[in-house]
C-alpha positions as semicolon CSV with decimal commas, in nm:
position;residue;x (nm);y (nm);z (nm)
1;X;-0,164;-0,082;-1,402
2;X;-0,385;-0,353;-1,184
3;X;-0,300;-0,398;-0,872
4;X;-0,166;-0,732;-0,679
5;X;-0,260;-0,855;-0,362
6;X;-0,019;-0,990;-0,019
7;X;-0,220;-1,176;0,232
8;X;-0,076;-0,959;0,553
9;X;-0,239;-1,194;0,835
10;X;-0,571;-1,399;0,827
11;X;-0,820;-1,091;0,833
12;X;-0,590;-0,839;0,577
13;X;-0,482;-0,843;0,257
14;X;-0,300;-0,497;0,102
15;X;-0,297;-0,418;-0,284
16;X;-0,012;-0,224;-0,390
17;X;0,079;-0,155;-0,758
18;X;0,456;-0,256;-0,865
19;X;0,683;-0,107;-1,093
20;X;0,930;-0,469;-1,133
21;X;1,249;-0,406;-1,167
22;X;1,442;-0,163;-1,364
23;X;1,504;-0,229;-1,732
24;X;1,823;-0,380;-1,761
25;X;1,775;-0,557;-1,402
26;X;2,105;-0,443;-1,238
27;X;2,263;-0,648;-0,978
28;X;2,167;-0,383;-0,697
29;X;1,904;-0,074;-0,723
30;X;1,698;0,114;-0,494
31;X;1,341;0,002;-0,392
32;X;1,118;0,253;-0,302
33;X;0,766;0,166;-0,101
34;X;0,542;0,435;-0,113
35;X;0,221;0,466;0,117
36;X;-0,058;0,723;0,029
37;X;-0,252;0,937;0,271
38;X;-0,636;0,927;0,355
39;X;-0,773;1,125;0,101
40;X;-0,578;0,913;-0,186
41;X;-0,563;0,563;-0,312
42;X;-0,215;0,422;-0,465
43;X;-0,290;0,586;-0,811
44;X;-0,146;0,900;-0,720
45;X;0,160;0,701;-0,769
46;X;0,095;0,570;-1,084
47;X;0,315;0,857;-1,347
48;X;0,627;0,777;-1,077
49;X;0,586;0,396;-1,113
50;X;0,579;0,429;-1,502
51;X;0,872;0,632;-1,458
52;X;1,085;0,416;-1,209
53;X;1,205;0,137;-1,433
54;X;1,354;0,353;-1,694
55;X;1,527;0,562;-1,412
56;X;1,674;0,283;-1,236
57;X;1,453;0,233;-0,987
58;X;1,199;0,039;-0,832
59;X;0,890;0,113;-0,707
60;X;0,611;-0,069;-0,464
61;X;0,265;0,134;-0,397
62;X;0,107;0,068;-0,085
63;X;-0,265;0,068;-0,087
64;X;-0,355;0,047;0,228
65;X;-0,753;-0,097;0,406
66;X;-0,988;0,016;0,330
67;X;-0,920;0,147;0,007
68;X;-0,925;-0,037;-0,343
69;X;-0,801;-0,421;-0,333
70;X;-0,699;-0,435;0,030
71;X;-0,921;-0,594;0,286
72;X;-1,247;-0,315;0,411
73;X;-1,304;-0,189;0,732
74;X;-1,457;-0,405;0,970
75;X;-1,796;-0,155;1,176
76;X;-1,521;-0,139;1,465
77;X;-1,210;-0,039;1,253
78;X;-1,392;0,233;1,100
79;X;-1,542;0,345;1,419
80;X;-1,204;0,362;1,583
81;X;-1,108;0,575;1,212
82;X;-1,371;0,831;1,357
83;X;-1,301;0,822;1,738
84;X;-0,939;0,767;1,794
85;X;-1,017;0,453;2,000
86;X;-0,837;0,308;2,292
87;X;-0,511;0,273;2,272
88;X;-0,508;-0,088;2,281
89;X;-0,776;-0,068;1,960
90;X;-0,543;0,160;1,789
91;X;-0,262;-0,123;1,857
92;X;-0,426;-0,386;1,704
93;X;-0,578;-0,145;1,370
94;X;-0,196;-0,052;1,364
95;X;-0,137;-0,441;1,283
96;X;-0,194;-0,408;0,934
């Protein structure tokens, strides 16, 4: 499954992988967004996402920067990934 791309702001873009809607598109189902940890990229996700449609459900992996498709770290984002930053820095790396 390749991943697609949503411009967040000027500076950030975010892949996330998409399982469309379920087969049969009812009316009204549940969408699920799903955000993966540090350690992991969106993949994890990918056996639930093949899964979703035929279960009724829809599902929207989150891959968040720097990893895979999404915008990188800028030198200062990843230095406030190592010190904890200000809190004002956190604010604004919170953004995306």
């Amino acid at each position: 499954m390749s991943p697609a791309t949503l411009k967040v702001n000027d500076n950030v873009e975010l892949a996330y992988l998409d399982s469309r809607a379920p087969e049969g598109s009812p009316d009204y189902y549940t969408t699920i967004f799903v955000v993966h940890g540090m350690i992991f990229m969106s993949g994890v996700f990918e056996k639930m996402l093949a899964a979703a449609t035929k279960k009724g459900v829809h599902v929207v992996a989150i891959q968040h920067c720097p990893f895979s498709g999404s915008t990188p770290f800028s030198a200062e984002e990843f230095n406030i990934t190592l010190t904890g930053g200000t809190e004002a820095e956190c604010a604004v790396y919170l953004e995306a």
